[in-house]
CSV table of C-alpha atoms in Angstrom, one decimal:
chain,number,residue,atom,x,y,z
A,175,MET,CA,-66.8,-57.9,-18.0
A,176,SER,CA,-65.8,-56.8,-21.5
A,177,THR,CA,-68.4,-57.0,-24.2
A,178,ILE,CA,-66.5,-59.9,-26.1
A,179,THR,CA,-66.2,-61.8,-22.8
A,180,LYS,CA,-70.0,-61.3,-22.2
A,181,LEU,CA,-70.9,-62.7,-25.6
A,182,ALA,CA,-68.7,-65.6,-25.4
A,183,SER,CA,-70.1,-66.5,-21.8
A,184,VAL,CA,-73.7,-66.8,-23.1
A,185,ARG,CA,-73.2,-70.5,-23.9
A,186,PRO,CA,-69.5,-71.1,-23.4
A,187,LEU,CA,-69.4,-74.8,-24.7
A,188,SER,CA,-71.3,-73.9,-28.0
A,189,ILE,CA,-69.8,-70.6,-29.3
A,190,VAL,CA,-66.4,-70.5,-31.0
A,191,ARG,CA,-65.0,-66.9,-31.0
A,192,SER,CA,-63.0,-65.9,-34.1
A,193,PRO,CA,-60.0,-63.6,-33.7
A,194,THR,CA,-61.8,-60.6,-35.1
A,195,LEU,CA,-60.5,-58.0,-33.0
A,196,CYS,CA,-57.3,-56.2,-32.6
A,197,PRO,CA,-54.6,-57.8,-30.2
A,198,GLN,CA,-55.0,-54.7,-28.0
A,199,PHE,CA,-58.9,-54.7,-27.9
A,200,ASN,CA,-60.1,-53.7,-24.4
A,201,LEU,CA,-63.3,-52.1,-24.2
A,202,HIS,CA,-62.8,-50.9,-20.6
A,203,ARG,CA,-59.5,-49.4,-21.0
A,204,SER,CA,-59.1,-47.6,-24.3
A,205,ILE,CA,-59.1,-43.6,-24.4
A,206,MET,CA,-62.4,-42.1,-26.0
A,207,GLN,CA,-62.0,-40.3,-29.3
A,208,SER,CA,-61.6,-36.6,-29.5
A,209,THR,CA,-64.6,-34.5,-30.6
A,210,ILE,CA,-63.1,-34.1,-34.0
A,211,ARG,CA,-65.2,-36.4,-36.3
A,212,HIS,CA,-62.9,-38.3,-38.8
A,213,THR,CA,-65.6,-39.5,-41.0
A,214,SER,CA,-63.8,-40.2,-44.3
A,215,SER,CA,-62.3,-43.4,-45.2
A,216,PRO,CA,-58.6,-43.5,-45.2
A,217,ALA,CA,-57.5,-42.9,-48.8
A,218,SER,CA,-54.5,-45.3,-48.9
A,219,GLY,CA,-56.5,-48.3,-47.2
A,220,SER,CA,-54.8,-47.5,-43.9
A,221,ARG,CA,-56.9,-47.4,-40.9
A,222,ASP,CA,-54.7,-44.7,-39.2
A,223,PRO,CA,-57.0,-41.8,-39.6
A,224,TRP,CA,-59.8,-43.5,-37.4
A,225,PRO,CA,-59.8,-43.3,-33.7
A,226,ARG,CA,-60.8,-46.4,-31.7
A,227,GLN,CA,-58.4,-48.8,-33.5
A,228,ASP,CA,-59.0,-51.2,-30.5
A,229,LEU,CA,-62.7,-51.4,-32.0
A,230,ILE,CA,-62.0,-52.1,-35.6
A,231,PRO,CA,-61.7,-55.8,-36.6
A,232,TYR,CA,-58.6,-57.0,-38.2
A,233,ASP,CA,-60.4,-60.4,-39.6
A,234,GLY,CA,-63.5,-62.3,-39.1
A,235,THR,CA,-65.6,-65.3,-39.8
A,236,TYR,CA,-68.6,-64.5,-42.1
A,237,PRO,CA,-71.8,-66.2,-43.0
A,238,LEU,CA,-72.0,-68.6,-46.1
A,239,GLY,CA,-73.5,-67.3,-49.2
A,240,TRP,CA,-73.2,-63.6,-48.4
A,241,LYS,CA,-71.1,-61.0,-50.4
A,242,ALA,CA,-70.6,-57.5,-49.4
A,243,GLY,CA,-68.7,-54.2,-50.5
A,244,GLY,CA,-68.7,-50.5,-50.3
A,245,LEU,CA,-67.5,-47.8,-52.8
A,246,ALA,CA,-67.5,-44.0,-53.3
A,247,THR,CA,-70.0,-42.6,-55.8
A,248,GLY,CA,-69.1,-39.1,-55.3
A,249,VAL,CA,-72.3,-38.1,-53.4
A,250,LYS,CA,-70.4,-36.9,-50.3
A,251,LYS,CA,-68.4,-33.7,-50.1
A,252,LYS,CA,-65.1,-35.6,-49.9
A,253,ALA,CA,-65.5,-37.6,-53.3
A,254,GLU,CA,-63.1,-40.4,-52.2
A,255,THR,CA,-65.3,-41.4,-49.1
A,256,LYS,CA,-67.3,-44.5,-49.5
A,257,ASP,CA,-71.0,-43.7,-49.6
A,258,LEU,CA,-72.7,-47.0,-51.0
A,259,THR,CA,-73.0,-50.3,-49.4
A,260,MET,CA,-74.3,-53.6,-50.7
A,261,VAL,CA,-74.7,-57.0,-49.0
A,262,VAL,CA,-76.5,-59.7,-51.2
A,263,SER,CA,-77.0,-63.4,-51.3
A,264,PRO,CA,-77.0,-64.3,-55.0
A,265,HIS,CA,-77.6,-67.9,-54.6
A,266,HIS,CA,-79.7,-68.1,-51.4
A,267,PRO,CA,-82.6,-65.7,-51.2
A,268,ALA,CA,-83.0,-64.8,-47.6
A,269,THR,CA,-85.7,-64.6,-44.9
A,270,ALA,CA,-86.1,-61.2,-43.6
A,271,SER,CA,-87.3,-59.4,-40.6
A,272,ALA,CA,-87.0,-55.7,-39.6
A,273,VAL,CA,-88.0,-53.3,-37.1
A,274,PHE,CA,-88.4,-49.6,-38.2
A,275,THR,CA,-88.7,-46.2,-36.8
A,276,VAL,CA,-92.0,-45.0,-35.5
A,277,ASN,CA,-91.1,-41.4,-36.4
A,278,ALA,CA,-94.3,-40.0,-38.3
A,279,PHE,CA,-92.0,-38.8,-40.9
A,280,ALA,CA,-90.7,-42.3,-41.9
A,281,ALA,CA,-88.1,-41.9,-44.6
A,282,ALA,CA,-88.8,-43.3,-48.2
A,283,PRO,CA,-86.4,-46.2,-47.7
A,284,VAL,CA,-88.3,-47.2,-44.6
A,285,GLN,CA,-91.6,-47.2,-46.5
A,286,VAL,CA,-90.1,-49.3,-49.2
A,287,SER,CA,-88.2,-51.8,-47.1
A,288,ARG,CA,-91.1,-52.3,-44.9
A,289,GLU,CA,-93.2,-53.2,-47.9
A,290,ILE,CA,-90.5,-55.6,-49.4
A,291,VAL,CA,-90.4,-57.5,-45.9
A,292,GLN,CA,-93.9,-58.0,-45.9
A,293,THR,CA,-94.2,-59.0,-49.5
A,294,HIS,CA,-91.0,-61.1,-49.8
A,295,GLY,CA,-89.7,-61.6,-46.3
A,296,ARG,CA,-90.5,-65.3,-46.5
A,297,GLY,CA,-87.3,-66.5,-48.2
A,298,ALA,CA,-87.3,-64.2,-51.3
A,299,VAL,CA,-85.2,-61.1,-50.3
A,300,GLU,CA,-82.1,-60.7,-52.4
A,301,GLY,CA,-80.1,-58.5,-49.9
A,302,LEU,CA,-79.6,-54.9,-48.8
A,303,VAL,CA,-78.4,-51.7,-50.4
A,304,VAL,CA,-77.4,-48.4,-48.5
A,305,ASN,CA,-76.4,-45.0,-49.4
A,306,SER,CA,-74.9,-42.5,-47.0
A,307,GLY,CA,-74.8,-38.8,-47.3
A,308,CYS,CA,-78.5,-38.3,-48.0
A,309,ALA,CA,-81.2,-39.6,-45.8
A,310,ASN,CA,-83.9,-39.4,-48.4
A,311,ALA,CA,-86.4,-38.4,-45.8
A,312,CYS,CA,-89.2,-35.8,-46.1
A,313,THR,CA,-88.5,-36.1,-49.8
A,314,GLY,CA,-92.3,-36.6,-51.2
A,315,GLU,CA,-93.3,-39.1,-54.0
A,316,ARG,CA,-89.9,-38.6,-55.7
A,317,GLY,CA,-88.1,-39.8,-52.6
A,318,VAL,CA,-90.3,-43.1,-52.7
A,319,LYS,CA,-89.6,-43.5,-56.3
A,320,ASP,CA,-86.0,-43.2,-55.9
A,321,ALA,CA,-85.9,-45.8,-53.1
A,322,TRP,CA,-87.8,-48.2,-55.2
A,323,ALA,CA,-85.1,-47.4,-58.0
A,324,MET,CA,-82.4,-48.3,-55.8
A,325,ALA,CA,-83.9,-51.7,-55.0
A,326,LYS,CA,-84.8,-52.5,-58.6
A,327,ALA,CA,-81.2,-51.5,-59.7
A,328,VAL,CA,-79.6,-54.2,-57.3
A,329,ASP,CA,-82.2,-56.8,-58.4
A,330,ALA,CA,-81.3,-55.9,-62.0
A,331,ALA,CA,-77.6,-56.0,-61.6
A,332,LEU,CA,-77.9,-59.4,-59.9
A,333,GLY,CA,-79.8,-60.7,-63.0
A,334,GLY,CA,-83.2,-60.5,-61.6
A,335,SER,CA,-86.1,-58.6,-62.6
A,336,THR,CA,-89.0,-56.8,-61.0
A,337,THR,CA,-92.5,-57.3,-62.0
A,338,THR,CA,-93.8,-53.7,-62.4
A,339,THR,CA,-92.5,-50.3,-63.2
A,340,THR,CA,-93.4,-49.0,-59.8
A,341,GLY,CA,-91.1,-51.4,-58.1
A,342,GLU,CA,-93.5,-53.7,-56.2
A,343,GLY,CA,-91.5,-56.6,-57.2
A,344,ALA,CA,-88.3,-55.5,-55.9
A,345,ARG,CA,-86.7,-57.9,-53.4
A,346,THR,CA,-83.7,-55.8,-52.0
A,347,LEU,CA,-84.1,-53.8,-48.8
A,348,VAL,CA,-83.1,-50.2,-48.9
A,349,MET,CA,-81.5,-47.9,-46.3
A,350,SER,CA,-80.3,-44.3,-46.6
A,351,THR,CA,-78.6,-41.9,-44.0
A,352,GLY,CA,-77.4,-38.4,-44.0
A,353,VAL,CA,-79.1,-35.1,-44.3
A,354,ILE,CA,-83.0,-34.8,-44.2
A,355,GLY,CA,-84.8,-33.1,-46.9
A,356,GLN,CA,-82.5,-33.5,-50.0
A,357,HIS,CA,-83.0,-35.7,-52.9
A,358,LEU,CA,-80.8,-38.6,-54.0
A,359,GLN,CA,-78.2,-38.1,-56.7
A,360,MET,CA,-79.6,-41.2,-58.6
A,361,ASP,CA,-77.3,-41.0,-61.6
A,362,LYS,CA,-74.2,-41.4,-59.4
A,363,ILE,CA,-76.0,-44.2,-57.1
A,364,THR,CA,-77.3,-46.3,-59.8
A,365,LYS,CA,-73.9,-46.1,-61.6
A,366,GLY,CA,-72.3,-47.0,-58.3
A,367,ILE,CA,-74.8,-50.1,-57.8
A,368,ASP,CA,-73.6,-51.5,-61.2
A,369,GLU,CA,-70.0,-51.0,-60.4
A,370,LEU,CA,-70.3,-52.4,-56.8
A,371,THR,CA,-72.0,-55.5,-58.0
A,372,ASN,CA,-68.8,-56.4,-59.9
A,373,VAL,CA,-66.5,-56.1,-56.8
A,374,ILE,CA,-68.6,-57.6,-53.8
A,375,ALA,CA,-66.9,-60.4,-52.1
A,376,ASP,CA,-67.1,-62.6,-49.1
A,377,THR,CA,-63.7,-61.4,-47.8
A,378,HIS,CA,-63.0,-59.5,-44.4
A,379,GLU,CA,-62.0,-56.5,-46.4
A,380,ALA,CA,-65.2,-56.4,-48.3
A,381,TRP,CA,-67.2,-56.6,-45.3
A,382,LEU,CA,-65.2,-53.8,-43.7
A,383,GLY,CA,-65.7,-51.7,-46.8
A,384,ALA,CA,-69.4,-52.3,-46.4
A,385,ALA,CA,-69.3,-51.0,-42.8
A,386,GLU,CA,-67.5,-47.9,-44.0
A,387,GLY,CA,-69.9,-47.1,-46.8
A,388,ILE,CA,-72.8,-46.5,-44.3
A,389,MET,CA,-70.9,-44.0,-42.1
A,390,THR,CA,-71.9,-40.4,-41.6
A,391,THR,CA,-70.6,-38.6,-38.4
A,392,ASP,CA,-69.3,-42.0,-37.3
A,393,THR,CA,-65.5,-42.0,-36.4
A,394,PHE,CA,-65.0,-45.7,-37.2
A,395,PRO,CA,-66.7,-48.6,-39.0
A,396,LYS,CA,-68.7,-50.6,-36.7
A,397,LEU,CA,-68.4,-54.3,-37.8
A,398,ARG,CA,-68.7,-57.6,-36.0
A,399,SER,CA,-68.7,-61.4,-37.0
A,400,GLN,CA,-69.0,-64.4,-34.9
A,401,GLU,CA,-69.6,-68.3,-35.4
A,402,PHE,CA,-71.9,-70.2,-33.2
A,403,LYS,CA,-71.7,-74.0,-32.7
A,404,THR,CA,-74.3,-76.1,-31.6
A,405,ALA,CA,-75.0,-79.8,-31.1
A,406,LYS,CA,-76.8,-79.8,-34.5
A,407,GLY,CA,-74.3,-77.9,-36.5
A,408,ALA,CA,-72.9,-74.3,-36.8
A,409,TYR,CA,-74.0,-71.0,-38.2
A,410,ARG,CA,-72.5,-67.6,-38.4
A,411,MET,CA,-73.6,-64.1,-38.0
A,412,ALA,CA,-72.0,-60.8,-39.3
A,413,GLY,CA,-73.3,-57.3,-38.9
A,414,TRP,CA,-72.5,-53.7,-39.1
A,415,SER,CA,-74.3,-50.6,-37.4
A,416,LYS,CA,-73.9,-46.9,-37.8
A,417,GLY,CA,-74.9,-43.8,-35.9
A,418,ALA,CA,-73.4,-41.5,-33.5
A,419,GLY,CA,-76.1,-38.7,-33.0
A,420,MET,CA,-79.9,-38.6,-33.3
A,421,ILE,CA,-80.1,-41.7,-31.1
A,422,HIS,CA,-83.0,-42.6,-28.9
A,423,PRO,CA,-84.7,-45.4,-30.7
A,424,ASN,CA,-88.4,-46.5,-30.2
A,425,MET,CA,-88.7,-49.8,-32.1
A,426,ALA,CA,-85.4,-49.6,-33.8
A,427,THR,CA,-82.2,-47.5,-34.1
A,428,MET,CA,-80.0,-45.8,-36.7
A,429,LEU,CA,-79.1,-48.3,-39.4
A,430,SER,CA,-78.1,-51.7,-38.4
A,431,SER,CA,-78.2,-55.1,-40.0
A,432,VAL,CA,-77.3,-58.6,-39.2
A,433,PHE,CA,-76.7,-61.4,-41.8
A,434,THR,CA,-76.7,-64.9,-40.8
A,435,ASP,CA,-76.5,-68.4,-42.8
A,436,ALA,CA,-78.9,-69.9,-40.4
A,437,ALA,CA,-82.1,-71.4,-41.7
A,438,ILE,CA,-85.0,-70.0,-39.8
A,439,THR,CA,-88.8,-69.5,-40.4
A,440,LYS,CA,-90.2,-66.1,-40.8
A,441,GLU,CA,-92.3,-66.4,-37.7
A,442,CYS,CA,-89.2,-67.3,-35.5
A,443,LEU,CA,-87.1,-64.8,-37.0
A,444,ASP,CA,-89.8,-62.1,-36.4
A,445,LYS,CA,-89.8,-63.1,-32.8
A,446,ALA,CA,-86.0,-63.3,-32.4
A,447,THR,CA,-85.7,-59.9,-34.0
A,448,ARG,CA,-88.1,-58.2,-31.8
A,449,TYR,CA,-86.7,-59.6,-28.9
A,450,ALA,CA,-83.2,-58.7,-29.7
A,451,ALA,CA,-84.2,-55.2,-30.7
A,452,ASP,CA,-85.7,-54.5,-27.4
A,453,ARG,CA,-82.6,-55.5,-25.5
A,454,SER,CA,-79.9,-54.0,-27.7
A,455,PHE,CA,-80.7,-51.1,-30.1
A,456,ASN,CA,-83.9,-50.1,-28.1
A,457,ALA,CA,-81.8,-50.0,-25.0
A,458,ILE,CA,-79.3,-47.3,-26.1
A,459,SER,CA,-79.6,-43.5,-26.2
A,460,ILE,CA,-77.1,-40.6,-26.9
A,461,ASP,CA,-79.2,-37.5,-27.3
A,462,GLY,CA,-82.9,-38.5,-27.1
A,463,ASP,CA,-83.8,-38.0,-30.8
A,464,THR,CA,-85.5,-40.7,-32.8
A,465,SER,CA,-84.5,-40.6,-36.5
A,466,THR,CA,-86.7,-40.7,-39.4
A,467,ASN,CA,-84.6,-43.6,-40.9
A,468,ASP,CA,-84.0,-46.0,-38.0
A,469,THR,CA,-84.0,-49.5,-39.2
A,470,PHE,CA,-82.8,-52.8,-37.7
A,471,ALA,CA,-82.8,-55.8,-40.2
A,472,VAL,CA,-81.9,-59.4,-39.8
A,473,LEU,CA,-81.7,-61.4,-43.0
A,474,ALA,CA,-81.2,-65.3,-43.0
A,475,ASN,CA,-80.1,-67.0,-46.1
A,476,GLY,CA,-80.3,-70.6,-44.8
A,477,ALA,CA,-76.9,-71.6,-46.5
A,478,ALA,CA,-75.9,-73.3,-43.4
A,479,SER,CA,-78.4,-76.1,-43.7
A,480,ASP,CA,-77.4,-78.2,-40.7
A,481,ILE,CA,-80.2,-76.7,-38.4
A,482,LYS,CA,-83.8,-75.7,-39.4
A,483,ILE,CA,-85.2,-73.4,-36.7
A,484,SER,CA,-89.1,-73.6,-37.0
A,485,ASP,CA,-90.4,-73.9,-33.6
A,486,HIS,CA,-90.0,-71.0,-31.2
A,487,ASN,CA,-90.3,-73.4,-28.3
A,488,SER,CA,-87.3,-75.5,-29.4
A,489,PRO,CA,-84.0,-75.4,-27.7
A,490,GLU,CA,-82.5,-74.2,-31.1
A,491,PHE,CA,-84.7,-71.2,-31.3
A,492,VAL,CA,-83.9,-70.2,-27.9
A,493,GLU,CA,-80.4,-70.4,-28.3
A,494,PHE,CA,-80.5,-68.5,-31.6
A,495,GLN,CA,-82.7,-65.8,-30.0
A,496,GLU,CA,-80.0,-65.5,-27.2
A,497,ASN,CA,-77.0,-65.3,-29.6
A,498,LEU,CA,-78.8,-62.9,-31.8
A,499,THR,CA,-79.6,-60.6,-28.7
A,500,ASN,CA,-76.0,-60.6,-27.6
A,501,PHE,CA,-74.7,-60.0,-31.0
A,502,ALA,CA,-77.0,-57.0,-31.5
A,503,ALA,CA,-76.1,-55.8,-28.0
A,504,GLU,CA,-72.4,-55.6,-29.0
A,505,LEU,CA,-73.2,-53.6,-32.2
A,506,ALA,CA,-75.4,-51.2,-30.3
A,507,LYS,CA,-72.8,-50.6,-27.6
A,508,LEU,CA,-70.4,-49.6,-30.4
A,509,ILE,CA,-72.7,-46.8,-31.3
A,510,VAL,CA,-72.8,-45.4,-27.7
A,511,ARG,CA,-69.1,-45.6,-27.6
A,512,ASP,CA,-68.8,-43.5,-30.8
A,513,GLY,CA,-71.6,-41.2,-29.6
A,514,GLU,CA,-71.1,-37.6,-30.8
A,515,GLY,CA,-68.6,-35.9,-28.4
A,516,ALA,CA,-68.8,-38.8,-26.0
A,517,THR,CA,-66.2,-39.2,-23.3
A,518,LYS,CA,-67.7,-41.7,-21.0
A,519,PHE,CA,-69.8,-45.0,-21.8
A,520,VAL,CA,-72.6,-45.4,-19.3
A,521,GLU,CA,-74.3,-48.6,-18.4
A,522,ILE,CA,-77.6,-48.1,-16.6
A,523,GLN,CA,-79.0,-51.2,-14.7
A,524,VAL,CA,-82.5,-51.2,-13.2
A,525,GLU,CA,-83.2,-54.1,-11.1
A,526,GLY,CA,-86.2,-55.1,-8.5
A,527,ALA,CA,-88.9,-53.9,-11.0
A,528,ARG,CA,-92.2,-55.4,-11.4
A,529,THR,CA,-92.0,-55.8,-14.9
A,530,PHE,CA,-89.4,-55.6,-17.7
A,531,THR,CA,-91.3,-52.7,-19.3
A,532,GLU,CA,-91.3,-50.8,-15.9
A,533,ALA,CA,-87.4,-51.3,-15.5
A,534,LYS,CA,-86.8,-50.2,-19.0
A,535,THR,CA,-88.9,-47.1,-18.6
A,536,VAL,CA,-86.8,-46.1,-15.4
A,537,ALA,CA,-83.5,-46.9,-17.1
A,538,SER,CA,-84.6,-44.8,-20.3
A,539,THR,CA,-85.6,-41.8,-18.0
A,540,ILE,CA,-82.1,-41.8,-16.5
A,541,ALA,CA,-80.5,-42.3,-19.8
A,542,THR,CA,-82.0,-39.3,-21.3
A,543,SER,CA,-81.6,-36.9,-18.5
A,544,PRO,CA,-79.3,-34.1,-19.6
A,545,LEU,CA,-78.6,-33.2,-16.1
A,546,VAL,CA,-77.5,-36.7,-15.4
A,547,LYS,CA,-75.3,-36.8,-18.5
A,548,THR,CA,-73.8,-33.5,-17.9
A,549,ALA,CA,-72.9,-34.5,-14.4
A,550,ILE,CA,-71.3,-37.6,-15.6
A,551,TYR,CA,-69.3,-35.5,-18.1
A,552,GLY,CA,-68.2,-33.2,-15.5
A,553,LYS,CA,-67.2,-36.1,-13.1
A,554,ASP,CA,-69.7,-34.8,-10.5
A,555,ALA,CA,-71.4,-37.7,-8.5
A,556,ASN,CA,-74.6,-35.8,-8.0
A,557,TRP,CA,-76.7,-38.7,-7.2
A,558,GLY,CA,-79.7,-36.4,-6.5
A,559,ARG,CA,-80.3,-36.1,-10.2
A,560,ILE,CA,-80.3,-39.8,-10.9
A,561,VAL,CA,-82.9,-40.2,-8.0
A,562,CYS,CA,-85.0,-37.5,-9.3
A,563,ALA,CA,-85.1,-39.0,-12.8
A,564,VAL,CA,-86.3,-42.4,-11.1
A,565,GLY,CA,-89.0,-40.3,-9.4
A,566,TYR,CA,-90.3,-38.7,-12.4
A,567,SER,CA,-90.1,-41.7,-14.8
A,568,GLY,CA,-93.8,-42.2,-14.4
A,569,VAL,CA,-93.4,-45.7,-12.9
A,570,PRO,CA,-95.0,-46.1,-9.6
A,571,ILE,CA,-92.3,-46.6,-6.7
A,572,LYS,CA,-91.7,-46.7,-3.1
A,573,PRO,CA,-89.3,-44.2,-2.3
A,574,GLU,CA,-88.3,-45.9,0.9
A,575,LYS,CA,-87.2,-49.1,-1.1
A,576,VAL,CA,-85.0,-47.4,-3.7
A,577,ASN,CA,-81.2,-48.2,-3.7
A,578,LEU,CA,-78.4,-46.6,-5.9
A,579,HIS,CA,-74.9,-47.8,-6.6
A,580,VAL,CA,-72.2,-46.3,-9.0
A,581,GLY,CA,-69.1,-48.0,-10.1
A,582,GLY,CA,-66.5,-47.8,-12.8
A,583,GLY,CA,-63.9,-50.0,-14.2
A,584,ASP,CA,-62.7,-52.4,-11.7
A,585,GLN,CA,-63.5,-50.3,-8.7
A,586,GLU,CA,-65.9,-51.4,-5.9
A,587,LEU,CA,-69.4,-50.2,-6.3
A,588,LEU,CA,-70.2,-47.1,-4.1
A,589,HIS,CA,-73.7,-47.4,-2.3
A,590,LEU,CA,-74.7,-43.6,-2.5
A,591,PHE,CA,-78.3,-44.1,-1.6
A,592,LYS,CA,-79.8,-46.7,0.6
A,593,ASP,CA,-83.6,-47.3,1.1
A,594,GLY,CA,-84.6,-43.9,0.2
A,595,ALA,CA,-81.9,-41.9,1.9
A,596,PRO,CA,-78.2,-40.7,1.4
A,597,PHE,CA,-75.8,-43.5,2.5
A,598,ASP,CA,-72.0,-43.9,1.6
A,599,VAL,CA,-71.5,-40.4,0.2
A,600,ASN,CA,-67.8,-40.6,-0.3
A,601,GLU,CA,-66.9,-37.8,-2.6
A,602,GLU,CA,-63.4,-38.7,-2.9
A,603,LYS,CA,-64.1,-42.2,-3.8
A,604,ALA,CA,-67.0,-41.1,-6.3
A,605,ALA,CA,-64.5,-38.8,-8.0
A,606,LYS,CA,-62.2,-41.6,-8.7
A,607,ILE,CA,-64.9,-43.8,-10.1
A,608,LEU,CA,-66.0,-41.1,-12.4
A,609,GLU,CA,-62.5,-40.9,-13.9
A,610,ASN,CA,-63.2,-44.1,-15.7
A,611,GLU,CA,-64.2,-44.3,-19.3
A,612,ASP,CA,-66.9,-47.0,-18.3
A,613,ILE,CA,-69.5,-46.0,-15.7
A,614,LEU,CA,-72.0,-48.1,-14.1
A,615,VAL,CA,-75.4,-46.7,-12.7
A,616,LYS,CA,-77.1,-49.5,-10.6
A,617,VAL,CA,-80.7,-48.9,-9.4
A,618,ASN,CA,-82.7,-51.3,-7.3
A,619,LEU,CA,-86.5,-50.5,-7.0
A,620,GLY,CA,-87.3,-53.1,-4.3
A,621,LEU,CA,-90.5,-54.0,-5.9
A,622,GLY,CA,-90.1,-57.3,-7.8
A,623,ASN,CA,-87.6,-59.5,-9.8
A,624,GLU,CA,-87.5,-57.9,-13.2
A,625,GLY,CA,-84.8,-55.9,-14.7
A,626,ALA,CA,-83.6,-54.1,-17.8
A,627,LYS,CA,-80.5,-52.3,-19.0
A,628,MET,CA,-79.8,-49.0,-21.0
A,629,TYR,CA,-76.6,-47.7,-22.6
A,630,THR,CA,-75.8,-44.2,-23.0
A,631,CYS,CA,-73.0,-41.7,-22.9
A,632,ASP,CA,-72.3,-38.4,-21.5
A,633,PHE,CA,-73.2,-34.8,-22.9
A,634,SER,CA,-70.0,-32.9,-23.6
A,635,HIS,CA,-69.1,-29.5,-25.3
A,636,GLY,CA,-68.2,-31.6,-28.3
A,637,TYR,CA,-71.7,-32.7,-28.9
A,638,ILE,CA,-72.8,-29.2,-29.2
A,639,SER,CA,-70.1,-28.3,-31.5
A,640,ILE,CA,-70.5,-31.3,-34.0
A,641,ASN,CA,-74.3,-30.7,-34.4
A,642,ALA,CA,-74.1,-26.9,-34.7
A,643,ASP,CA,-72.2,-27.2,-37.9
A,644,TYR,CA,-73.4,-30.7,-39.2
A,645,ARG,CA,-74.3,-29.2,-42.6
A,646,SER,CA,-71.7,-26.7,-42.8
């Protein structure tokens, strides 16, 4: 089942899917990108330099009241490359919720955005501004001051004002991504914010430009949009994500934001955001590293006033939470598909666990095993490495109850390990399965009824090459 089919099947009678993808879109059949990272925007506006054309949307249906855009300020080595993004709701201040990195060296924008969400998250957030090329992490007091200055600059450009010179009144969330330990070029960024405020729009091209502006080693902009119809009315979501390396989130991931015109209370949005993060961005891993800047934010401006979601026990909330989770999962999977040096997309399903947490722990252990990831890259059905990872996950198991299947594409699952012992170890069939781009690893612990998923990719020579010369 493709990601799009999966999204549409959550509530087939209530969701209308807009034609946001290329006609040739097929997540399970396209060829993975080369290990060369084409990180700059096409100068002519053409998308030709980007690999994975099948994953770049041609149009979309966007939430009411939001305006977006991206431009080049000259911060990056290639001056024409977009490096600044803004998404704002000028006439409908938003309710905001966010999940941030737990890295002890939380970057300055994380510290600032966390405070803004706490102070103004109940319907008073203006929007979001992002710079790429510099993470503004491990930059001390100056870094924090610069992050506040970015937020204040957007507020001022939109006609608002902050209450203090230190920025406590700022109402725009801030994100940064790029090299750690460098200071922002604030003269270029503040000038860019003024310029960008004048060109932001609600068009598809403007939203695509915003997705471009957050890219670093990404090879294509990761943008999605969708309309959801319910018995009481409709609302829309748009979102982007970025990341290709330093990806193994704990409470968040890389940079990702979802913007909606749904009307929802802060309490309900917080609950839905956490639930969605645990089943999407917290369920992906590329290299096992947790970034200093990881942030997943959801902003709701209420411009679609047909529905007011205020009770987390209501059918409207349950539906919203489910829609947000599946929408976020699609954005998260795009990050894995663009993993640095990746040639395989791997879905790990763990079933038969006692709890969701135990299932997630086992799945995460498999997803982060270098031995498993290199075996998949080498198309080697070394099931022993997978079983070994299950055993050292820290979750109490009963080996005689463990079963393992692998699959790929439309091929039938191969039952490699049954009730704690080798079973259908068909090397020829396994080799054919591992020829596919999309690989499924399915583990049943035989202990209960809970399950979890993780999404990861293989480790290739390309990953080492990319990260060995990241700053050169």
